[in-house]
mmCIF file of C-alpha atoms and ligand atoms in Angstrom:
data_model
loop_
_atom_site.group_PDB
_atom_site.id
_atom_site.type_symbol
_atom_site.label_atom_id
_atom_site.label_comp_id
_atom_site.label_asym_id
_atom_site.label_seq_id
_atom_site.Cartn_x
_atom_site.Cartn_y
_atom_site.Cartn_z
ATOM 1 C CA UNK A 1 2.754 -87.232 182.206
ATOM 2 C CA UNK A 2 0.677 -85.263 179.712
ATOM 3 C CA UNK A 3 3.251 -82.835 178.393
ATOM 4 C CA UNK A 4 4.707 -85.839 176.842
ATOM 5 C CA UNK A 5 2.171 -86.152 174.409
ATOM 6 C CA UNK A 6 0.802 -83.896 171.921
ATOM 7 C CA UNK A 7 -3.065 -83.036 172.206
ATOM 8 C CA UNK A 8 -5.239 -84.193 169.715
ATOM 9 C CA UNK A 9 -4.278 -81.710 167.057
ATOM 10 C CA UNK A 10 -0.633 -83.007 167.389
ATOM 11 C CA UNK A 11 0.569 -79.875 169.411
ATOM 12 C CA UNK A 12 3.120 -80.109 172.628
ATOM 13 C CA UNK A 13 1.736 -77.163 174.358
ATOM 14 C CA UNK A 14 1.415 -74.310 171.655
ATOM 15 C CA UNK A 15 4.526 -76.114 169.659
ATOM 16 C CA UNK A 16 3.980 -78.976 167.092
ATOM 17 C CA UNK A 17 1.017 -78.938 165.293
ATOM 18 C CA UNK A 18 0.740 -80.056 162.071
ATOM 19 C CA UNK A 19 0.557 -76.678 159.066
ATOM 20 C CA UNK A 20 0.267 -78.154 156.344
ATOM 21 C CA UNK A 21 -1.081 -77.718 152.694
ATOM 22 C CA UNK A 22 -4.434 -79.275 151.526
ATOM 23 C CA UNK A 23 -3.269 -81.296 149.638
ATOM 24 C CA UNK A 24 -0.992 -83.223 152.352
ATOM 25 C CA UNK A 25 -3.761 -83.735 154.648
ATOM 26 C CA UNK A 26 -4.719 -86.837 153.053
ATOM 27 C CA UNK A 27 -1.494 -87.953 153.356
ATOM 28 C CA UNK A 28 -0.957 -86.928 157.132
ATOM 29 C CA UNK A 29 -4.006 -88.586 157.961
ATOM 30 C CA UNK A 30 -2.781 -92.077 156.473
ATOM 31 C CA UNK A 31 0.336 -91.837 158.395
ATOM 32 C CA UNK A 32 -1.422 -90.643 161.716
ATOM 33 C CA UNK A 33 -4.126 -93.494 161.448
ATOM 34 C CA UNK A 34 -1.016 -95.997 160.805
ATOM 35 C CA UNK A 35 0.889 -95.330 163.356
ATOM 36 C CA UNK A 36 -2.272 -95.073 165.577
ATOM 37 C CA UNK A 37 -2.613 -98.567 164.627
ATOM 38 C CA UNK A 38 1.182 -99.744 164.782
ATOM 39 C CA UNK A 39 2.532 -98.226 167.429
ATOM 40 C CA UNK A 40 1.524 -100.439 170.332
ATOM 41 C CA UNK A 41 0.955 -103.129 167.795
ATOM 42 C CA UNK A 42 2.961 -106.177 169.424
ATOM 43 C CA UNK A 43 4.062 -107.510 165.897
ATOM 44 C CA UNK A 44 5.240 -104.371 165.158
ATOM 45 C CA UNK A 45 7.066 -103.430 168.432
ATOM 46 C CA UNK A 46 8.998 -106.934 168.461
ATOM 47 C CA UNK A 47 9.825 -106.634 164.547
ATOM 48 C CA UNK A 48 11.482 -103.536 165.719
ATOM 49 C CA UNK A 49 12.814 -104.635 168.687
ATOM 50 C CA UNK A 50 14.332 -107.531 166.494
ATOM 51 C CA UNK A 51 15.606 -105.255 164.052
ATOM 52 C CA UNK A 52 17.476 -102.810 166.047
ATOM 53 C CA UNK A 53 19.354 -106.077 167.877
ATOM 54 C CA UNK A 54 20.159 -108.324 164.824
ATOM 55 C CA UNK A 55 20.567 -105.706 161.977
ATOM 56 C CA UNK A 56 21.422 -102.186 163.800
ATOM 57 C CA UNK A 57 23.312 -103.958 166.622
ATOM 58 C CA UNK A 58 21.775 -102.961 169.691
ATOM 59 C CA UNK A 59 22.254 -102.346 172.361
ATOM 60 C CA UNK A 60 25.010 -99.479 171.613
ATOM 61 C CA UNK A 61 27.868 -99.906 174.630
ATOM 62 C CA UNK A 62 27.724 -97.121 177.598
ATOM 63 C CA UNK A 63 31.648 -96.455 177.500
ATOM 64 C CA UNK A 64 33.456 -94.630 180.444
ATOM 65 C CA UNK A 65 35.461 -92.198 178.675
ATOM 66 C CA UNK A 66 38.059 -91.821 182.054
ATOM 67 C CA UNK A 67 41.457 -90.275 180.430
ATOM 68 C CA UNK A 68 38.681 -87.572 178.791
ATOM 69 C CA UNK A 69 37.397 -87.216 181.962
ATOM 70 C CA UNK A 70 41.037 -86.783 183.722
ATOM 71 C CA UNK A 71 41.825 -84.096 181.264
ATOM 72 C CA UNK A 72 38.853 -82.323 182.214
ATOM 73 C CA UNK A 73 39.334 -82.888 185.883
ATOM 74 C CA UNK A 74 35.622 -82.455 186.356
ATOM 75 C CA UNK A 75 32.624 -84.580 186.286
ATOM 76 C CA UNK A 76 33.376 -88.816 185.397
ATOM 77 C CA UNK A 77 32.004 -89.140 181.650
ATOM 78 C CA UNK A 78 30.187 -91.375 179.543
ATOM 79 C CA UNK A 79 29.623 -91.923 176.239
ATOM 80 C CA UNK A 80 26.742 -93.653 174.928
ATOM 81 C CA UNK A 81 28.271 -94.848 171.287
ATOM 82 C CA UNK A 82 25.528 -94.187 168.836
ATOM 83 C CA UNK A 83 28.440 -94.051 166.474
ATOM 84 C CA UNK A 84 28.445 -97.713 166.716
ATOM 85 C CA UNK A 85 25.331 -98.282 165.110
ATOM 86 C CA UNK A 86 25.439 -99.699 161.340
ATOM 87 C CA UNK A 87 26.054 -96.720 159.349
ATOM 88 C CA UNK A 88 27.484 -94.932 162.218
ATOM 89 C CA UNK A 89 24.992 -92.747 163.700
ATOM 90 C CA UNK A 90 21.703 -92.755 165.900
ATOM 91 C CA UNK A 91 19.636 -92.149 162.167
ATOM 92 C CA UNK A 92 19.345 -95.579 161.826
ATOM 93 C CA UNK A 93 16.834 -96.310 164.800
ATOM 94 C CA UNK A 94 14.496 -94.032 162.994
ATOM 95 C CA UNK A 95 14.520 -94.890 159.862
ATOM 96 C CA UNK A 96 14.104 -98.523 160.781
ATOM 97 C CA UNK A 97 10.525 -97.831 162.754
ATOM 98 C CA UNK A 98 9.165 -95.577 159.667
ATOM 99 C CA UNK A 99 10.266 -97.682 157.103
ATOM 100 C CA UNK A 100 8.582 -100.554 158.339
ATOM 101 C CA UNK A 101 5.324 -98.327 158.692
ATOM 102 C CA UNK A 102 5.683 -97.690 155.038
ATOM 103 C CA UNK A 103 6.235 -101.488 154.369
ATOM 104 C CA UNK A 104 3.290 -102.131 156.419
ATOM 105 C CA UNK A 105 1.097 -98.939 154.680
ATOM 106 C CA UNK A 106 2.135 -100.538 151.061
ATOM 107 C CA UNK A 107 4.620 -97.864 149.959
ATOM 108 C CA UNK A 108 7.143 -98.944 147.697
ATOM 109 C CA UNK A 109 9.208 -95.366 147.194
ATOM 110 C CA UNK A 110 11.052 -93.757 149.923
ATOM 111 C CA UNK A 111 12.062 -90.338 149.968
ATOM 112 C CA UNK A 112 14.148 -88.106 152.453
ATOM 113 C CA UNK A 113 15.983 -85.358 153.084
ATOM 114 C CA UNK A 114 19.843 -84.768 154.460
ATOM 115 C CA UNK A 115 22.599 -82.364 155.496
ATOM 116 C CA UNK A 116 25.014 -84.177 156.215
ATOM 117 C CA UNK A 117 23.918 -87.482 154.692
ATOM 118 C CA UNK A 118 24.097 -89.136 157.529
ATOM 119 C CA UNK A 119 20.234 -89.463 157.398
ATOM 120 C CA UNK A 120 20.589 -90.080 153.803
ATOM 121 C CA UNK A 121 22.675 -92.635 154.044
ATOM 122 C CA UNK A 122 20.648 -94.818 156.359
ATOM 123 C CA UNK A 123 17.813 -94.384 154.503
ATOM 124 C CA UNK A 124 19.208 -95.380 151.450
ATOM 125 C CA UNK A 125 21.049 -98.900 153.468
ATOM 126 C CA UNK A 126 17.373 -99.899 155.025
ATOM 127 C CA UNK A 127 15.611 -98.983 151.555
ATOM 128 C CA UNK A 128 18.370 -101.624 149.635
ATOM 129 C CA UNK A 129 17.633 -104.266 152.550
ATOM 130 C CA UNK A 130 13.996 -103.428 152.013
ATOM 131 C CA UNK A 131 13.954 -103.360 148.182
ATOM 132 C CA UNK A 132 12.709 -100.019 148.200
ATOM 133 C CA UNK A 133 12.885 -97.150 145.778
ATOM 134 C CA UNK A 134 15.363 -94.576 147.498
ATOM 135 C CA UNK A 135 15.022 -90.814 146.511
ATOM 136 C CA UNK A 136 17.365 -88.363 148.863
ATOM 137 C CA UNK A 137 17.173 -85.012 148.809
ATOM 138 C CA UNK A 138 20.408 -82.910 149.340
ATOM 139 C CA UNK A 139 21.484 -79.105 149.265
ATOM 140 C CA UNK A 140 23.760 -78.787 146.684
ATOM 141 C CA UNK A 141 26.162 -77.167 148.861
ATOM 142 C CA UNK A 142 26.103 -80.327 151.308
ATOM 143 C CA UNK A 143 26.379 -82.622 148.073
ATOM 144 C CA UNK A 144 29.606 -80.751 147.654
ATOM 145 C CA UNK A 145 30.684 -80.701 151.012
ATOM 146 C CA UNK A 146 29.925 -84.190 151.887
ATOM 147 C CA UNK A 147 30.934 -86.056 148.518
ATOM 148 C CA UNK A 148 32.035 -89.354 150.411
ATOM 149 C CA UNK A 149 28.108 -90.127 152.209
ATOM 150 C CA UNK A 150 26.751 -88.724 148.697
ATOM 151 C CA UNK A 151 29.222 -91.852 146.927
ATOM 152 C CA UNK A 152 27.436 -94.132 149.664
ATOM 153 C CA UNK A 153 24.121 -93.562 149.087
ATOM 154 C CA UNK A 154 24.847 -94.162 145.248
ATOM 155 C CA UNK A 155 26.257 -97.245 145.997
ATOM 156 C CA UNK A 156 23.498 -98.591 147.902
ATOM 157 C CA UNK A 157 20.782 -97.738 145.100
ATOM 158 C CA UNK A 158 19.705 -94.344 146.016
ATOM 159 C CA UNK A 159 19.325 -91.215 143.686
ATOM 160 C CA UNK A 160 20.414 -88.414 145.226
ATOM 161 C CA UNK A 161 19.087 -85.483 144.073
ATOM 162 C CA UNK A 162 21.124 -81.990 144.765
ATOM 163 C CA UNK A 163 18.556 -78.854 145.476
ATOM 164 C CA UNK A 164 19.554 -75.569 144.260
ATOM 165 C CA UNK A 165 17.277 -73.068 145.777
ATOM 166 C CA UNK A 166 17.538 -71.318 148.638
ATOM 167 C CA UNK A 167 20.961 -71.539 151.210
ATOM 168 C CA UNK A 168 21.639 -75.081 148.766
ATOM 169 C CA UNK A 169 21.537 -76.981 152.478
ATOM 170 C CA UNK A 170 19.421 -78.937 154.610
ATOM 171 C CA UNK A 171 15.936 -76.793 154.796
ATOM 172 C CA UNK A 172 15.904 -76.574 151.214
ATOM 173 C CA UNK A 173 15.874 -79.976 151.073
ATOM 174 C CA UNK A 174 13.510 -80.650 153.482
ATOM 175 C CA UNK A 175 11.563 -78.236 151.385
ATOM 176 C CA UNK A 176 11.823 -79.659 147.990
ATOM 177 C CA UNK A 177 11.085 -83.346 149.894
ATOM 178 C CA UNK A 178 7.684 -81.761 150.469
ATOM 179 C CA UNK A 179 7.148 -80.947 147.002
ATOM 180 C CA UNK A 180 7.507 -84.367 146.413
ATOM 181 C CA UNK A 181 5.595 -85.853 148.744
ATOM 182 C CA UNK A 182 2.276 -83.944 147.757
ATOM 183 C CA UNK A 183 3.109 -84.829 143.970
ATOM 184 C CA UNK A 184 3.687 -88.336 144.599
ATOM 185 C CA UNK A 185 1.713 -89.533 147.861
ATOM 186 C CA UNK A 186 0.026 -92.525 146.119
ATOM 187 C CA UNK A 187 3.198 -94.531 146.158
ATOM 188 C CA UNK A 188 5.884 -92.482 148.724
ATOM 189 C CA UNK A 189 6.245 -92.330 152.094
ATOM 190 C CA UNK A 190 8.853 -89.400 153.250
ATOM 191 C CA UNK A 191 10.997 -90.023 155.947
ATOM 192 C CA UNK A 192 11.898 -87.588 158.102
ATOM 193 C CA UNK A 193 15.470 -87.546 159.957
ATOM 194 C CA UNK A 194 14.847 -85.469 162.920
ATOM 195 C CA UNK A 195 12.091 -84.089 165.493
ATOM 196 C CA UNK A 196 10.616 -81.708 162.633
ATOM 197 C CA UNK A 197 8.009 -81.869 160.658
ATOM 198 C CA UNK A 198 4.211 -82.130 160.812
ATOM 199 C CA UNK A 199 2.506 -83.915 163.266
ATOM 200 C CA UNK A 200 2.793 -87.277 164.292
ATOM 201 C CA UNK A 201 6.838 -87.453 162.562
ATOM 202 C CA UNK A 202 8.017 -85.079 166.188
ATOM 203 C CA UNK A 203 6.199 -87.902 168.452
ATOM 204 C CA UNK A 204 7.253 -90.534 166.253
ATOM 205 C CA UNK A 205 10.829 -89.708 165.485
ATOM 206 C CA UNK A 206 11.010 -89.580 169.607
ATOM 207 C CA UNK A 207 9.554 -92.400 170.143
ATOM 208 C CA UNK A 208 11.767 -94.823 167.970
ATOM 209 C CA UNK A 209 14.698 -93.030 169.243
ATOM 210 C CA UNK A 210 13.544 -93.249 172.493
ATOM 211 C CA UNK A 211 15.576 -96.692 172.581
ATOM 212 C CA UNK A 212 18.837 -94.813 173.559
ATOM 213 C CA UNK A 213 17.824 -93.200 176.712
ATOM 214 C CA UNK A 214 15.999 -96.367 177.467
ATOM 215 C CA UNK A 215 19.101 -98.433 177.021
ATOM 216 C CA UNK A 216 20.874 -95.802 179.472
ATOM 217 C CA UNK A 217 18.560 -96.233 181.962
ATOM 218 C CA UNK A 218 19.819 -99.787 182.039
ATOM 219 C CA UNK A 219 23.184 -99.575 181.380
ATOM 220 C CA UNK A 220 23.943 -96.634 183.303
ATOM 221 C CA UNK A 221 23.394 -98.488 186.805
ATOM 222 C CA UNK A 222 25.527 -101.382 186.069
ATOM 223 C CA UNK A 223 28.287 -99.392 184.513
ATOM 224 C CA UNK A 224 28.440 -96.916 188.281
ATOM 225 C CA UNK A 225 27.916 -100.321 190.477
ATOM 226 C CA UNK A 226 30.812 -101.753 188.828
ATOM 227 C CA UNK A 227 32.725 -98.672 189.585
ATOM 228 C CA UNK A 228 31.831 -99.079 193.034
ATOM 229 C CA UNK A 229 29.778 -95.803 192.598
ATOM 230 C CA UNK A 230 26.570 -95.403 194.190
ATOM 231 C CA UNK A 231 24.585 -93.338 192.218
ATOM 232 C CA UNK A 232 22.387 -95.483 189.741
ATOM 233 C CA UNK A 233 21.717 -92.649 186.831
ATOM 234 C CA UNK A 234 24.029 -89.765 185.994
ATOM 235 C CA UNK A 235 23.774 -86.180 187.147
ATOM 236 C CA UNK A 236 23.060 -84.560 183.295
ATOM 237 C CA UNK A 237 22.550 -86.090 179.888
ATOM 238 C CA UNK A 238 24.124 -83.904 177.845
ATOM 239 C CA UNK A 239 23.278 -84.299 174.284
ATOM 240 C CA UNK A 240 24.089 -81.931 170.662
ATOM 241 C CA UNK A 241 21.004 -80.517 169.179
ATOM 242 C CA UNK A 242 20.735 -80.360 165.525
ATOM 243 C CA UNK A 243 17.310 -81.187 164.704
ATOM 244 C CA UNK A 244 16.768 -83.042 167.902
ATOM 245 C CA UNK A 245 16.455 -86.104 167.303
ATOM 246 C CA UNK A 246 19.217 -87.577 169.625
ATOM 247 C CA UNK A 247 18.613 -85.060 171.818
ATOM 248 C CA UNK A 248 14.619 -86.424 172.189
ATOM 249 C CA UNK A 249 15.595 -89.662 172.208
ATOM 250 C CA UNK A 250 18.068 -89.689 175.517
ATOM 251 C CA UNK A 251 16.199 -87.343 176.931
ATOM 252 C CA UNK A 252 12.560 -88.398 176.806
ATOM 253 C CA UNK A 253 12.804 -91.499 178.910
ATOM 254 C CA UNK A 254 15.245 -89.929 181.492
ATOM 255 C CA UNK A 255 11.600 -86.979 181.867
ATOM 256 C CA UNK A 256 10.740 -88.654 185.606
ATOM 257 C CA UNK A 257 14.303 -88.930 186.858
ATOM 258 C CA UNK A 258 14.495 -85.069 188.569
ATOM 259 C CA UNK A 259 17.855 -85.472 189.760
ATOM 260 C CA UNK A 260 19.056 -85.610 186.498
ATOM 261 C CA UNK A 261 19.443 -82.770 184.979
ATOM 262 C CA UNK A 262 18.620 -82.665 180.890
ATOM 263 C CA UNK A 263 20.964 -80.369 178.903
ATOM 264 C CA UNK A 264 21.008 -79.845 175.028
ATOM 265 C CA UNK A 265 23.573 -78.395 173.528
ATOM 266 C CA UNK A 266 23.602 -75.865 169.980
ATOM 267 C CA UNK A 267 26.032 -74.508 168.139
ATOM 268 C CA UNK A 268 27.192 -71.460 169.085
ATOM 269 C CA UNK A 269 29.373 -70.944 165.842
ATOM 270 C CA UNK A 270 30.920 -67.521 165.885
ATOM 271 C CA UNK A 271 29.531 -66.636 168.908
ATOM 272 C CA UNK A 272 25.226 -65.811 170.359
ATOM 273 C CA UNK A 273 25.733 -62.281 169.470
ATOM 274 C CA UNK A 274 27.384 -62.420 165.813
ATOM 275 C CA UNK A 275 24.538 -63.809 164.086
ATOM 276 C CA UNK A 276 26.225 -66.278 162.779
ATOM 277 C CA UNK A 277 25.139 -69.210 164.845
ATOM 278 C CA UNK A 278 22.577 -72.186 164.412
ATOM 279 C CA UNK A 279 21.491 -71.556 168.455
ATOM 280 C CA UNK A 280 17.558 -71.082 167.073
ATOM 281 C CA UNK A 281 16.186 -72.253 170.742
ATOM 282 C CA UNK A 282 18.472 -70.056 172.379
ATOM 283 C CA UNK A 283 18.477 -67.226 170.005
ATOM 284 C CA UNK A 284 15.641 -67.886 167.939
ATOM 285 C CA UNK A 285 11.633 -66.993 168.406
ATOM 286 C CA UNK A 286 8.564 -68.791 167.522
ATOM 287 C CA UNK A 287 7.512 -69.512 164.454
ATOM 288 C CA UNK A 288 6.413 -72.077 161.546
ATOM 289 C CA UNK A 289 8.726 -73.900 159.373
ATOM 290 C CA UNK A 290 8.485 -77.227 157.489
ATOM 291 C CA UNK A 291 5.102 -77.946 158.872
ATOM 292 C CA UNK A 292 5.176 -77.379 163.157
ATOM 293 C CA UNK A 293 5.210 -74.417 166.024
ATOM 294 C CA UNK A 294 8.917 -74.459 167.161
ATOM 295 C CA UNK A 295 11.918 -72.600 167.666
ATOM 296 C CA UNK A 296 13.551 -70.485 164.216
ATOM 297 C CA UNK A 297 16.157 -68.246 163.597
ATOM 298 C CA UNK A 298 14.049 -65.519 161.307
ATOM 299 C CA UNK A 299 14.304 -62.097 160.449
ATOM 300 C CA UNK A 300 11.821 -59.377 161.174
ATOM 301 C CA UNK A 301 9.473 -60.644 158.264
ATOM 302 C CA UNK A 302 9.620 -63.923 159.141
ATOM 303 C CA UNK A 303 11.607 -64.984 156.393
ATOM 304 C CA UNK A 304 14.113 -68.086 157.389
ATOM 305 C CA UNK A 305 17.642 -66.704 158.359
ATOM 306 C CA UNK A 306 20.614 -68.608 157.593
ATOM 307 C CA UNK A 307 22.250 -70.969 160.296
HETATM 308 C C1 LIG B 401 22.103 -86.080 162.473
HETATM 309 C C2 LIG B 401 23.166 -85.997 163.429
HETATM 310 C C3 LIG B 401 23.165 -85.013 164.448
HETATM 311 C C4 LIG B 401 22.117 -83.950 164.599
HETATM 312 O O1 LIG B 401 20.789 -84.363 164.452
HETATM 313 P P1 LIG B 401 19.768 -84.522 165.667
HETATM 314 O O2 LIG B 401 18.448 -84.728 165.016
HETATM 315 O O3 LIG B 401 19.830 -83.241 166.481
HETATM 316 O O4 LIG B 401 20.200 -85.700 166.455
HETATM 317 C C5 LIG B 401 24.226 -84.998 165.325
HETATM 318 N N1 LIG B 401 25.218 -85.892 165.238
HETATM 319 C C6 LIG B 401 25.237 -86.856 164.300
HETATM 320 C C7 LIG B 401 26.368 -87.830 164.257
HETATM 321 C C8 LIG B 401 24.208 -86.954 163.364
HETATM 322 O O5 LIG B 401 24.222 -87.928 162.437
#
């Protein structure tokens, strides 16, 4: 199906895209031509494969989560335990597939950005079993507010480095990361936690996540026969949107099954109509940010609004 991937100038329809300074598009161009090269590369594809088995420990288990289900006296639930991954989130699967295109492009310094740190922190565990040079950037409010991931990545050999500017959280980060990149993209390869970005991270990030819905499509039919059900996938995948990246990832490979319905779900915070929500695809409007076309919560001058 087409709509599943970008055009030649990296856009999904008129989202994507790549806006990015001049002095980046060297950089973008190394990464696009490497993972042009990599991505169906078989070496490549079973080092991955290897890695997400032996080191991540996949497959992550499809658990039937029946007294939550009995409470809510509606649909029979599942839960597909990312949480189970080594350093307890889906971030891993990621970071895995682009560090090993930065291994493979002869990059020996690291550098990403986090909110919560749960991208931060996997980064910084695959950089120490890599023996690469781990920067992380963090919002200083998040370094606050998430102290104990912030201790982690310390631990594993990672400087984390609190940004002031802006809200002090995640897009500041991601911001400052840039800056970074474009003064040091000899020797650094930035990797990007979610489906954001310039073009190719958005295909890329979905396509190493990609692994969860792919896993469901297996699991899911054994789990129902067992039950003595006789449906073979579910009715929705419901998945949390943050930057996406889970989201894409059970999603994408679930695109041909129409009976299943897709459904992401945002934070409403204190409600749609307060303003005080991070809802930016149902609340927000188009617009640039960190590189791509998407979805952004932004006042009438375009400037960023807070989530
Ligand atoms: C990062 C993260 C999210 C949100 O990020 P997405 O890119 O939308 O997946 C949600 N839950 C957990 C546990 C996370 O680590």
């Amino acid at each position: 199906m087409d709509y599943q991937q970008p055009d030649a100038s990296g856009h999904f329809g008129r989202y994507g895209g790549s806006f990015i300074s001049e002095t980046l598009t060297y950089a973008i161009n190394e990464l696009k031509d490497a993972y042009a090269k990599y991505q169906h590369d078989p070496d490549f594809l079973a080092e991955f494969k290897y890695e997400l088995a032996h080191y991540v420990g996949r497959p992550s288990p499809v658990y039937h989560a029946a007294r939550t289900s009995r409470e809510l006296g509606g649909a029979q639930i599942y839960l597909k335990r990312e949480d189970l991954n080594h350093t307890g989130a889906h971030k891993i699967n990621n970071v895995i597939g682009q560090a090993m295109l930065a291994r493979r492009m002869g990059k020996p310094r690291i550098i990403a950005e986090t909110g919560a740190g749960q991208h931060g922190v996997a980064t910084a565990t695959i950089c120490a079993r890599y023996g690469l040079e781990c920067v992380v950037y963090m919002g200083s409010e998040d370094v606050k507010r998430q102290s104990p991931n912030v201790y982690r990545m310390k631990l594993l050999g990672a400087t984390v480095v609190p940004v002031e500017s802006g809200s002090k959280t995640l897009k500041d980060a991601l911001n400052e990361a840039m800056r970074d990149w474009v003064a040091n993209v000899d020797n650094t390869f930035y990797i990007i936690g979610t489906v954001a970005g310039p073009h190719p991270y958005p295909m890329m990030v979905r396509d190493f996540q990609s692994v969860i819905g792919q896993e469901c499509l297996k699991q899911m039919p054994e789990m129902l026969a067992a039950q003595g059900i006789a449906a073979q996938q579910p009715d929705a995948v419901i998945a949390c949107v943050g930057g996406g990246s889970n989201a894409m990832g059970i999603f994408h490979p679930y695109i041909p099954y129409e009976k299943t319905r897709l459904i992401g779900v945002e934070a409403a915070g204190e409600g749609l109509d307060t303003g005080k929500h991070s809802a930016s695809l149902q609340r927000g409007s188009s617009g640039v940010l960190h590189g791509n076309r998407t979805y952004i919560l932004q006042d009438d001058n375009g400037q960023i609004t807070e989530t």
